Amino acid sequence: MKNIIYFFAAALSMLTVKAQDFQGVATYESKTSMEDMKKFSGNNKEITPEMQKMIEERLKPMFEKTFTLTFDRTASTYEEEEKLGAPGDQMAQGFKMMGSLFGGGGKHYKNVKAKTMLQEKDIFGKEFLVSDSLPSIKWVMGSESKKIGNYTCYKATAVVPVDKSNMMNYRPKKGAEEELKKKSEDEMKKTNFMDMVEMPTERTITAWYTPEIPVNQGPANYWGLPGLILEVSDDKTVLLCSKVVLNPKEKSEIKAPKKGEKVTQAEFAEIMAKKMQEMQEMGGGPGSGRRRFGG
């Protein structure tokens, strides 16, 4: 009986999706582990437990975000919901400026039919439009299932290249934590922490998709499964769908962004690497780059 009910529910969903003007809106909550950051700051003798707690609270907007995916059968836009800080909050403004370094940015557009993507990016005042082909993801389909909200979801895994333009993907080098513990306070002040981290080349992701919404869309650059991806995670970040609205009363126009200097993903990663090298030579982290890009 349960299988019959599931079959009719899935069939009804497919009919809904096949409607000519079909559209859906999904909300995703993103959480990224702060463990790597804690490893470094915990070895800084100048940071008290109270300061550590305050830093973590201030960093939460970069590690906990909300995104909206607006999709139809062929295209989608994915955007971060902007959270307003207190007026005059200089630290909050500084974190906002670092948004692109940590995977933030403007509108992210995918066309799964044409297999193309466009994403707005801003690096310290200079706007870019990253334009490229959608990454080909070789999914390994699993038989495990679970419920996310009212939807039955199935597991799939894949090994994907790491986005080298996203600082969230850096990880401590082997032995870095032990090396920091041996340093004196004076040595710690002279340490460039970019020398203590590395960028992996690939990562394993786990996705949960629902055939009850049979579109091959998902958050960020994730796509290509026989159903909407409601959850995706790697060893650091989890993106979990908290709400889905199918055929909302007010439709949104799904348009490709046009603002910014057009570059490929590889070109943008190279630009980011040069910017990071600039800041490293200045002896500072992302917060040092308060000047305009190229200034």
PDB file of C-alpha atoms in Angstrom:
ATOM      1  CA  MET A   1       0.000   0.000   0.000  1.00  0.00           C
ATOM      2  CA  LYS A   2       2.848   2.370   0.914  1.00  0.00           C
ATOM      3  CA  ASN A   3       4.534   1.728  -2.467  1.00  0.00           C
ATOM      4  CA  ILE A   4       1.282   2.523  -4.315  1.00  0.00           C
ATOM      5  CA  ILE A   5       0.914   5.822  -2.430  1.00  0.00           C
ATOM      6  CA  TYR A   6       4.537   6.709  -3.186  1.00  0.00           C
ATOM      7  CA  PHE A   7       4.035   5.890  -6.891  1.00  0.00           C
ATOM      8  CA  PHE A   8       1.007   8.195  -7.190  1.00  0.00           C
ATOM      9  CA  ALA A   9       2.773  10.972  -5.265  1.00  0.00           C
ATOM     10  CA  ALA A  10       5.791  10.733  -7.599  1.00  0.00           C
ATOM     11  CA  ALA A  11       3.544  10.636 -10.681  1.00  0.00           C
ATOM     12  CA  LEU A  12       1.673  13.733  -9.483  1.00  0.00           C
ATOM     13  CA  SER A  13       4.982  15.554  -8.919  1.00  0.00           C
ATOM     14  CA  MET A  14       6.128  14.673 -12.458  1.00  0.00           C
ATOM     15  CA  LEU A  15       2.911  16.032 -13.948  1.00  0.00           C
ATOM     16  CA  THR A  16       3.383  19.243 -11.947  1.00  0.00           C
ATOM     17  CA  VAL A  17       6.960  19.644 -13.195  1.00  0.00           C
ATOM     18  CA  LYS A  18       5.926  19.048 -16.817  1.00  0.00           C
ATOM     19  CA  ALA A  19       3.550  21.997 -16.697  1.00  0.00           C
ATOM     20  CA  GLN A  20       4.562  24.629 -19.266  1.00  0.00           C
ATOM     21  CA  ASP A  21       5.171  27.410 -16.732  1.00  0.00           C
ATOM     22  CA  PHE A  22       6.625  25.222 -13.965  1.00  0.00           C
ATOM     23  CA  GLN A  23       8.872  26.930 -11.437  1.00  0.00           C
ATOM     24  CA  GLY A  24      10.156  26.115  -7.972  1.00  0.00           C
ATOM     25  CA  VAL A  25      11.922  27.932  -5.139  1.00  0.00           C
ATOM     26  CA  ALA A  26      14.129  26.090  -2.623  1.00  0.00           C
ATOM     27  CA  THR A  27      15.815  27.561   0.461  1.00  0.00           C
ATOM     28  CA  TYR A  28      19.148  26.113   1.613  1.00  0.00           C
ATOM     29  CA  GLU A  29      20.982  26.568   4.907  1.00  0.00           C
ATOM     30  CA  SER A  30      24.778  26.346   4.664  1.00  0.00           C
ATOM     31  CA  LYS A  31      27.044  25.440   7.590  1.00  0.00           C
ATOM     32  CA  THR A  32      30.833  25.196   7.372  1.00  0.00           C
ATOM     33  CA  SER A  33      33.001  23.752  10.119  1.00  0.00           C
ATOM     34  CA  MET A  34      35.250  26.237  11.940  1.00  0.00           C
ATOM     35  CA  GLU A  35      37.572  23.508  13.261  1.00  0.00           C
ATOM     36  CA  ASP A  36      40.524  24.475  11.047  1.00  0.00           C
ATOM     37  CA  MET A  37      40.249  28.104  12.135  1.00  0.00           C
ATOM     38  CA  LYS A  38      40.098  27.019  15.810  1.00  0.00           C
ATOM     39  CA  LYS A  39      43.292  24.971  15.401  1.00  0.00           C
ATOM     40  CA  PHE A  40      45.226  28.082  14.399  1.00  0.00           C
ATOM     41  CA  SER A  41      43.631  30.662  16.707  1.00  0.00           C
ATOM     42  CA  GLY A  42      43.791  28.226  19.638  1.00  0.00           C
ATOM     43  CA  ASN A  43      47.596  28.236  19.381  1.00  0.00           C
ATOM     44  CA  ASN A  44      47.803  32.028  19.551  1.00  0.00           C
ATOM     45  CA  LYS A  45      48.650  32.803  23.172  1.00  0.00           C
ATOM     46  CA  GLU A  46      47.389  36.388  22.767  1.00  0.00           C
ATOM     47  CA  ILE A  47      43.818  35.193  22.103  1.00  0.00           C
ATOM     48  CA  THR A  48      41.898  34.597  25.333  1.00  0.00           C
ATOM     49  CA  PRO A  49      38.908  32.195  25.493  1.00  0.00           C
ATOM     50  CA  GLU A  50      36.618  35.241  25.624  1.00  0.00           C
ATOM     51  CA  MET A  51      38.229  36.723  22.497  1.00  0.00           C
ATOM     52  CA  GLN A  52      38.019  33.325  20.781  1.00  0.00           C
ATOM     53  CA  LYS A  53      34.279  33.178  21.464  1.00  0.00           C
ATOM     54  CA  MET A  54      33.770  36.718  20.166  1.00  0.00           C
ATOM     55  CA  ILE A  55      35.748  35.962  16.981  1.00  0.00           C
ATOM     56  CA  GLU A  56      33.655  32.842  16.340  1.00  0.00           C
ATOM     57  CA  GLU A  57      30.420  34.810  16.766  1.00  0.00           C
ATOM     58  CA  ARG A  58      31.667  37.499  14.393  1.00  0.00           C
ATOM     59  CA  LEU A  59      32.705  34.902  11.811  1.00  0.00           C
ATOM     60  CA  LYS A  60      29.354  33.099  11.853  1.00  0.00           C
ATOM     61  CA  PRO A  61      27.941  35.097   8.899  1.00  0.00           C
ATOM     62  CA  MET A  62      30.735  33.630   6.735  1.00  0.00           C
ATOM     63  CA  PHE A  63      30.274  30.091   8.050  1.00  0.00           C
ATOM     64  CA  GLU A  64      26.470  29.981   8.299  1.00  0.00           C
ATOM     65  CA  LYS A  65      24.539  31.292   5.290  1.00  0.00           C
ATOM     66  CA  THR A  66      21.104  31.085   3.677  1.00  0.00           C
ATOM     67  CA  PHE A  67      20.651  30.705  -0.088  1.00  0.00           C
ATOM     68  CA  THR A  68      17.666  30.718  -2.443  1.00  0.00           C
ATOM     69  CA  LEU A  69      17.517  28.497  -5.542  1.00  0.00           C
ATOM     70  CA  THR A  70      14.902  29.536  -8.106  1.00  0.00           C
ATOM     71  CA  PHE A  71      14.565  26.894 -10.810  1.00  0.00           C
ATOM     72  CA  ASP A  72      12.532  25.623 -13.748  1.00  0.00           C
ATOM     73  CA  ARG A  73      13.103  22.602 -15.970  1.00  0.00           C
ATOM     74  CA  THR A  74      16.253  23.960 -17.640  1.00  0.00           C
ATOM     75  CA  ALA A  75      17.701  26.916 -15.695  1.00  0.00           C
ATOM     76  CA  SER A  76      18.201  28.214 -12.175  1.00  0.00           C
ATOM     77  CA  THR A  77      19.574  31.115 -10.162  1.00  0.00           C
ATOM     78  CA  TYR A  78      21.210  30.651  -6.774  1.00  0.00           C
ATOM     79  CA  GLU A  79      21.752  33.652  -4.495  1.00  0.00           C
ATOM     80  CA  GLU A  80      22.817  34.271  -0.931  1.00  0.00           C
ATOM     81  CA  GLU A  81      20.290  36.071   1.253  1.00  0.00           C
ATOM     82  CA  GLU A  82      21.917  39.287   2.415  1.00  0.00           C
ATOM     83  CA  LYS A  83      21.952  39.824   6.162  1.00  0.00           C
ATOM     84  CA  LEU A  84      22.132  43.400   7.391  1.00  0.00           C
ATOM     85  CA  GLY A  85      24.681  44.219  10.070  1.00  0.00           C
ATOM     86  CA  ALA A  86      24.422  46.994  12.631  1.00  0.00           C
ATOM     87  CA  PRO A  87      25.060  50.519  11.244  1.00  0.00           C
ATOM     88  CA  GLY A  88      28.733  51.450  11.604  1.00  0.00           C
ATOM     89  CA  ASP A  89      29.833  47.862  12.296  1.00  0.00           C
ATOM     90  CA  GLN A  90      33.289  48.052  10.683  1.00  0.00           C
ATOM     91  CA  MET A  91      34.120  44.398  11.396  1.00  0.00           C
ATOM     92  CA  ALA A  92      30.915  43.246   9.698  1.00  0.00           C
ATOM     93  CA  GLN A  93      31.751  45.415   6.687  1.00  0.00           C
ATOM     94  CA  GLY A  94      35.240  43.910   6.578  1.00  0.00           C
ATOM     95  CA  PHE A  95      33.811  40.371   6.582  1.00  0.00           C
ATOM     96  CA  LYS A  96      31.443  41.345   3.772  1.00  0.00           C
ATOM     97  CA  MET A  97      34.408  42.554   1.691  1.00  0.00           C
ATOM     98  CA  MET A  98      36.059  39.158   2.214  1.00  0.00           C
ATOM     99  CA  GLY A  99      32.928  37.346   0.991  1.00  0.00           C
ATOM    100  CA  SER A 100      34.300  36.371  -2.421  1.00  0.00           C
ATOM    101  CA  LEU A 101      37.466  34.944  -0.878  1.00  0.00           C
ATOM    102  CA  PHE A 102      35.306  32.583   1.154  1.00  0.00           C
ATOM    103  CA  GLY A 103      32.994  31.407  -1.623  1.00  0.00           C
ATOM    104  CA  GLY A 104      30.528  34.266  -1.474  1.00  0.00           C
ATOM    105  CA  GLY A 105      29.393  36.285  -4.422  1.00  0.00           C
ATOM    106  CA  GLY A 106      26.431  37.468  -6.399  1.00  0.00           C
ATOM    107  CA  LYS A 107      23.949  35.607  -8.556  1.00  0.00           C
ATOM    108  CA  HIS A 108      24.909  32.098  -9.681  1.00  0.00           C
ATOM    109  CA  TYR A 109      23.151  30.994 -12.882  1.00  0.00           C
ATOM    110  CA  LYS A 110      23.023  27.458 -14.322  1.00  0.00           C
ATOM    111  CA  ASN A 111      21.477  26.255 -17.569  1.00  0.00           C
ATOM    112  CA  VAL A 112      21.451  22.447 -17.435  1.00  0.00           C
ATOM    113  CA  LYS A 113      20.169  22.153 -21.010  1.00  0.00           C
ATOM    114  CA  ALA A 114      23.021  24.213 -22.483  1.00  0.00           C
ATOM    115  CA  LYS A 115      25.397  22.962 -19.734  1.00  0.00           C
ATOM    116  CA  THR A 116      26.629  26.489 -18.990  1.00  0.00           C
ATOM    117  CA  MET A 117      27.096  28.536 -15.828  1.00  0.00           C
ATOM    118  CA  LEU A 118      27.597  32.212 -14.978  1.00  0.00           C
ATOM    119  CA  GLN A 119      28.476  33.679 -11.592  1.00  0.00           C
ATOM    120  CA  GLU A 120      28.964  37.236 -10.373  1.00  0.00           C
ATOM    121  CA  LYS A 121      32.059  37.771  -8.227  1.00  0.00           C
ATOM    122  CA  ASP A 122      33.476  40.853  -6.534  1.00  0.00           C
ATOM    123  CA  ILE A 123      37.093  41.126  -5.354  1.00  0.00           C
ATOM    124  CA  PHE A 124      37.605  44.264  -3.282  1.00  0.00           C
ATOM    125  CA  GLY A 125      35.497  46.443  -5.575  1.00  0.00           C
ATOM    126  CA  LYS A 126      36.295  44.895  -8.982  1.00  0.00           C
ATOM    127  CA  GLU A 127      33.402  42.959 -10.523  1.00  0.00           C
ATOM    128  CA  PHE A 128      33.865  39.768 -12.503  1.00  0.00           C
ATOM    129  CA  LEU A 129      31.466  37.494 -14.377  1.00  0.00           C
ATOM    130  CA  VAL A 130      32.743  33.919 -14.251  1.00  0.00           C
ATOM    131  CA  SER A 131      31.513  32.169 -17.410  1.00  0.00           C
ATOM    132  CA  ASP A 132      32.165  28.499 -18.097  1.00  0.00           C
ATOM    133  CA  SER A 133      30.738  25.083 -18.876  1.00  0.00           C
ATOM    134  CA  LEU A 134      28.948  23.285 -16.071  1.00  0.00           C
ATOM    135  CA  PRO A 135      31.310  20.790 -14.425  1.00  0.00           C
ATOM    136  CA  SER A 136      30.657  17.190 -15.434  1.00  0.00           C
ATOM    137  CA  ILE A 137      29.936  15.279 -12.223  1.00  0.00           C
ATOM    138  CA  LYS A 138      30.329  11.477 -12.331  1.00  0.00           C
ATOM    139  CA  TRP A 139      27.739  10.479  -9.757  1.00  0.00           C
ATOM    140  CA  VAL A 140      27.797   7.039  -8.131  1.00  0.00           C
ATOM    141  CA  MET A 141      24.186   6.185  -7.325  1.00  0.00           C
ATOM    142  CA  GLY A 142      23.438   4.514  -3.994  1.00  0.00           C
ATOM    143  CA  SER A 143      20.447   2.588  -2.676  1.00  0.00           C
ATOM    144  CA  GLU A 144      20.241   4.353   0.706  1.00  0.00           C
ATOM    145  CA  SER A 145      17.254   6.613   1.281  1.00  0.00           C
ATOM    146  CA  LYS A 146      16.047   9.067   3.907  1.00  0.00           C
ATOM    147  CA  LYS A 147      13.394  11.718   4.394  1.00  0.00           C
ATOM    148  CA  ILE A 148      14.183  15.413   4.081  1.00  0.00           C
ATOM    149  CA  GLY A 149      11.011  17.233   5.012  1.00  0.00           C
ATOM    150  CA  ASN A 150       8.189  15.499   3.159  1.00  0.00           C
ATOM    151  CA  TYR A 151      10.426  14.186   0.371  1.00  0.00           C
ATOM    152  CA  THR A 152      12.013  10.750   0.015  1.00  0.00           C
ATOM    153  CA  CYS A 153      15.640  11.237  -0.999  1.00  0.00           C
ATOM    154  CA  TYR A 154      18.325   8.903  -2.353  1.00  0.00           C
ATOM    155  CA  LYS A 155      22.072   9.002  -1.863  1.00  0.00           C
ATOM    156  CA  ALA A 156      24.693   9.691  -4.532  1.00  0.00           C
ATOM    157  CA  THR A 157      28.427  10.370  -4.191  1.00  0.00           C
ATOM    158  CA  ALA A 158      31.080  11.865  -6.451  1.00  0.00           C
ATOM    159  CA  VAL A 159      34.707  13.004  -6.481  1.00  0.00           C
ATOM    160  CA  VAL A 160      34.958  16.585  -7.767  1.00  0.00           C
ATOM    161  CA  PRO A 161      37.811  19.084  -8.327  1.00  0.00           C
ATOM    162  CA  VAL A 162      38.239  21.673  -5.585  1.00  0.00           C
ATOM    163  CA  ASP A 163      37.318  25.306  -6.333  1.00  0.00           C
ATOM    164  CA  LYS A 164      40.752  26.938  -5.987  1.00  0.00           C
ATOM    165  CA  SER A 165      39.254  30.427  -5.801  1.00  0.00           C
ATOM    166  CA  ASN A 166      37.443  29.635  -2.526  1.00  0.00           C
ATOM    167  CA  MET A 167      39.562  30.122   0.608  1.00  0.00           C
ATOM    168  CA  MET A 168      37.187  27.861   2.548  1.00  0.00           C
ATOM    169  CA  ASN A 169      38.867  24.965   0.744  1.00  0.00           C
ATOM    170  CA  TYR A 170      42.256  25.555   2.334  1.00  0.00           C
ATOM    171  CA  ARG A 171      43.261  23.064   5.033  1.00  0.00           C
ATOM    172  CA  PRO A 172      46.169  22.939   7.502  1.00  0.00           C
ATOM    173  CA  LYS A 173      49.327  21.271   6.203  1.00  0.00           C
ATOM    174  CA  LYS A 174      50.305  18.041   7.901  1.00  0.00           C
ATOM    175  CA  GLY A 175      52.108  18.867  11.149  1.00  0.00           C
ATOM    176  CA  ALA A 176      51.162  22.582  11.030  1.00  0.00           C
ATOM    177  CA  GLU A 177      49.268  22.499  14.339  1.00  0.00           C
ATOM    178  CA  GLU A 178      52.203  20.839  16.152  1.00  0.00           C
ATOM    179  CA  GLU A 179      54.633  23.332  14.597  1.00  0.00           C
ATOM    180  CA  LEU A 180      52.571  26.270  15.846  1.00  0.00           C
ATOM    181  CA  LYS A 181      52.528  24.879  19.392  1.00  0.00           C
ATOM    182  CA  LYS A 182      56.337  24.985  19.463  1.00  0.00           C
ATOM    183  CA  LYS A 183      56.561  28.649  18.434  1.00  0.00           C
ATOM    184  CA  SER A 184      57.203  31.456  20.918  1.00  0.00           C
ATOM    185  CA  GLU A 185      54.971  34.553  21.019  1.00  0.00           C
ATOM    186  CA  ASP A 186      57.519  36.537  18.973  1.00  0.00           C
ATOM    187  CA  GLU A 187      57.741  33.750  16.379  1.00  0.00           C
ATOM    188  CA  MET A 188      53.939  33.589  16.186  1.00  0.00           C
ATOM    189  CA  LYS A 189      53.791  37.299  15.342  1.00  0.00           C
ATOM    190  CA  LYS A 190      56.146  36.750  12.392  1.00  0.00           C
ATOM    191  CA  THR A 191      54.319  33.652  11.114  1.00  0.00           C
ATOM    192  CA  ASN A 192      52.505  33.962   7.802  1.00  0.00           C
ATOM    193  CA  PHE A 193      49.610  31.549   8.208  1.00  0.00           C
ATOM    194  CA  MET A 194      49.216  31.157   4.433  1.00  0.00           C
ATOM    195  CA  ASP A 195      52.469  29.155   4.606  1.00  0.00           C
ATOM    196  CA  MET A 196      50.776  26.752   7.023  1.00  0.00           C
ATOM    197  CA  VAL A 197      47.873  25.757   4.760  1.00  0.00           C
ATOM    198  CA  GLU A 198      47.420  23.949   1.435  1.00  0.00           C
ATOM    199  CA  MET A 199      44.741  23.557  -1.217  1.00  0.00           C
ATOM    200  CA  PRO A 200      43.672  19.959  -1.987  1.00  0.00           C
ATOM    201  CA  THR A 201      43.052  19.035  -5.632  1.00  0.00           C
ATOM    202  CA  GLU A 202      39.770  17.134  -5.157  1.00  0.00           C
ATOM    203  CA  ARG A 203      37.141  16.202  -2.595  1.00  0.00           C
ATOM    204  CA  THR A 204      34.399  13.624  -2.128  1.00  0.00           C
ATOM    205  CA  ILE A 205      30.831  14.926  -1.895  1.00  0.00           C
ATOM    206  CA  THR A 206      27.643  13.203  -0.791  1.00  0.00           C
ATOM    207  CA  ALA A 207      24.292  14.345  -2.197  1.00  0.00           C
ATOM    208  CA  TRP A 208      20.675  13.443  -1.427  1.00  0.00           C
ATOM    209  CA  TYR A 209      18.184  13.979  -4.249  1.00  0.00           C
ATOM    210  CA  THR A 210      14.434  13.439  -4.592  1.00  0.00           C
ATOM    211  CA  PRO A 211      12.847  11.936  -7.741  1.00  0.00           C
ATOM    212  CA  GLU A 212       9.580  13.458  -6.486  1.00  0.00           C
ATOM    213  CA  ILE A 213      10.841  16.745  -7.970  1.00  0.00           C
ATOM    214  CA  PRO A 214      12.271  15.382 -11.254  1.00  0.00           C
ATOM    215  CA  VAL A 215      14.542  18.230 -12.321  1.00  0.00           C
ATOM    216  CA  ASN A 216      18.341  17.804 -12.458  1.00  0.00           C
ATOM    217  CA  GLN A 217      19.013  20.991 -10.509  1.00  0.00           C
ATOM    218  CA  GLY A 218      20.697  21.657  -7.183  1.00  0.00           C
ATOM    219  CA  PRO A 219      22.465  24.324  -5.124  1.00  0.00           C
ATOM    220  CA  ALA A 220      25.712  26.000  -6.249  1.00  0.00           C
ATOM    221  CA  ASN A 221      27.372  24.029  -9.092  1.00  0.00           C
ATOM    222  CA  TYR A 222      25.721  20.727  -8.149  1.00  0.00           C
ATOM    223  CA  TRP A 223      23.422  19.192 -10.749  1.00  0.00           C
ATOM    224  CA  GLY A 224      22.908  16.128 -12.958  1.00  0.00           C
ATOM    225  CA  LEU A 225      20.869  13.797 -10.728  1.00  0.00           C
ATOM    226  CA  PRO A 226      17.346  12.501 -11.580  1.00  0.00           C
ATOM    227  CA  GLY A 227      15.745  14.785  -9.023  1.00  0.00           C
ATOM    228  CA  LEU A 228      16.280  18.034  -7.133  1.00  0.00           C
ATOM    229  CA  ILE A 229      19.296  17.859  -4.793  1.00  0.00           C
ATOM    230  CA  LEU A 230      18.044  18.686  -1.286  1.00  0.00           C
ATOM    231  CA  GLU A 231      21.295  18.103   0.599  1.00  0.00           C
ATOM    232  CA  VAL A 232      24.977  18.045  -0.325  1.00  0.00           C
ATOM    233  CA  SER A 233      28.017  17.813   1.929  1.00  0.00           C
ATOM    234  CA  ASP A 234      31.772  17.389   1.948  1.00  0.00           C
ATOM    235  CA  ASP A 235      34.109  17.114   4.931  1.00  0.00           C
ATOM    236  CA  LYS A 236      33.617  20.807   5.796  1.00  0.00           C
ATOM    237  CA  THR A 237      30.337  22.187   4.462  1.00  0.00           C
ATOM    238  CA  VAL A 238      26.728  20.990   4.512  1.00  0.00           C
ATOM    239  CA  LEU A 239      24.027  22.537   2.326  1.00  0.00           C
ATOM    240  CA  LEU A 240      20.571  21.458   3.508  1.00  0.00           C
ATOM    241  CA  CYS A 241      17.236  22.436   1.953  1.00  0.00           C
ATOM    242  CA  SER A 242      14.849  23.774   4.590  1.00  0.00           C
ATOM    243  CA  LYS A 243      11.915  24.708   2.352  1.00  0.00           C
ATOM    244  CA  VAL A 244      10.568  23.981  -1.155  1.00  0.00           C
ATOM    245  CA  VAL A 245       7.730  25.826  -2.884  1.00  0.00           C
ATOM    246  CA  LEU A 246       6.552  24.459  -6.233  1.00  0.00           C
ATOM    247  CA  ASN A 247       4.751  26.795  -8.633  1.00  0.00           C
ATOM    248  CA  PRO A 248       4.677  29.852  -6.338  1.00  0.00           C
ATOM    249  CA  LYS A 249       1.905  32.361  -6.986  1.00  0.00           C
ATOM    250  CA  GLU A 250       4.448  35.025  -7.945  1.00  0.00           C
ATOM    251  CA  LYS A 251       6.849  33.762 -10.604  1.00  0.00           C
ATOM    252  CA  SER A 252      10.391  35.119 -10.876  1.00  0.00           C
ATOM    253  CA  GLU A 253      12.220  35.652 -14.158  1.00  0.00           C
ATOM    254  CA  ILE A 254      15.239  33.355 -14.273  1.00  0.00           C
ATOM    255  CA  LYS A 255      17.809  35.539 -16.026  1.00  0.00           C
ATOM    256  CA  ALA A 256      21.538  35.101 -16.581  1.00  0.00           C
ATOM    257  CA  PRO A 257      23.656  37.813 -14.894  1.00  0.00           C
ATOM    258  CA  LYS A 258      25.570  40.204 -17.157  1.00  0.00           C
ATOM    259  CA  LYS A 259      27.530  42.448 -14.779  1.00  0.00           C
ATOM    260  CA  GLY A 260      31.326  42.278 -14.565  1.00  0.00           C
ATOM    261  CA  GLU A 261      34.432  41.482 -16.611  1.00  0.00           C
ATOM    262  CA  LYS A 262      33.922  38.065 -18.210  1.00  0.00           C
ATOM    263  CA  VAL A 263      36.503  35.408 -17.261  1.00  0.00           C
ATOM    264  CA  THR A 264      36.609  31.606 -17.137  1.00  0.00           C
ATOM    265  CA  GLN A 265      36.706  29.667 -13.867  1.00  0.00           C
ATOM    266  CA  ALA A 266      40.412  28.891 -14.394  1.00  0.00           C
ATOM    267  CA  GLU A 267      41.196  32.563 -15.119  1.00  0.00           C
ATOM    268  CA  PHE A 268      39.297  33.672 -12.019  1.00  0.00           C
ATOM    269  CA  ALA A 269      41.158  31.144  -9.841  1.00  0.00           C
ATOM    270  CA  GLU A 270      44.442  32.544 -11.210  1.00  0.00           C
ATOM    271  CA  ILE A 271      43.343  36.118 -10.415  1.00  0.00           C
ATOM    272  CA  MET A 272      42.458  35.030  -6.864  1.00  0.00           C
ATOM    273  CA  ALA A 273      45.819  33.271  -6.454  1.00  0.00           C
ATOM    274  CA  LYS A 274      47.664  36.455  -7.510  1.00  0.00           C
ATOM    275  CA  LYS A 275      45.609  38.520  -5.071  1.00  0.00           C
ATOM    276  CA  MET A 276      46.405  36.103  -2.252  1.00  0.00           C
ATOM    277  CA  GLN A 277      50.103  36.286  -3.192  1.00  0.00           C
ATOM    278  CA  GLU A 278      49.914  40.096  -3.062  1.00  0.00           C
ATOM    279  CA  MET A 279      48.487  39.994   0.446  1.00  0.00           C
ATOM    280  CA  GLN A 280      50.990  37.370   1.542  1.00  0.00           C
ATOM    281  CA  GLU A 281      53.882  39.576   0.373  1.00  0.00           C
ATOM    282  CA  MET A 282      52.335  42.440   2.338  1.00  0.00           C
ATOM    283  CA  GLY A 283      52.460  40.188   5.397  1.00  0.00           C
ATOM    284  CA  GLY A 284      48.719  40.142   5.943  1.00  0.00           C
ATOM    285  CA  GLY A 285      45.673  38.003   5.468  1.00  0.00           C
ATOM    286  CA  PRO A 286      42.440  38.788   3.645  1.00  0.00           C
ATOM    287  CA  GLY A 287      41.745  41.703   5.968  1.00  0.00           C
ATOM    288  CA  SER A 288      44.852  43.507   4.679  1.00  0.00           C
ATOM    289  CA  GLY A 289      43.356  43.971   1.244  1.00  0.00           C
ATOM    290  CA  ARG A 290      41.212  46.994   2.001  1.00  0.00           C
ATOM    291  CA  ARG A 291      42.393  48.826  -1.060  1.00  0.00           C
ATOM    292  CA  ARG A 292      40.476  48.531  -4.291  1.00  0.00           C
ATOM    293  CA  PHE A 293      41.518  45.708  -6.612  1.00  0.00           C
ATOM    294  CA  GLY A 294      44.756  46.633  -8.368  1.00  0.00           C
ATOM    295  CA  GLY A 295      45.080  49.789  -6.254  1.00  0.00           C
TER     296      GLY A 295
END
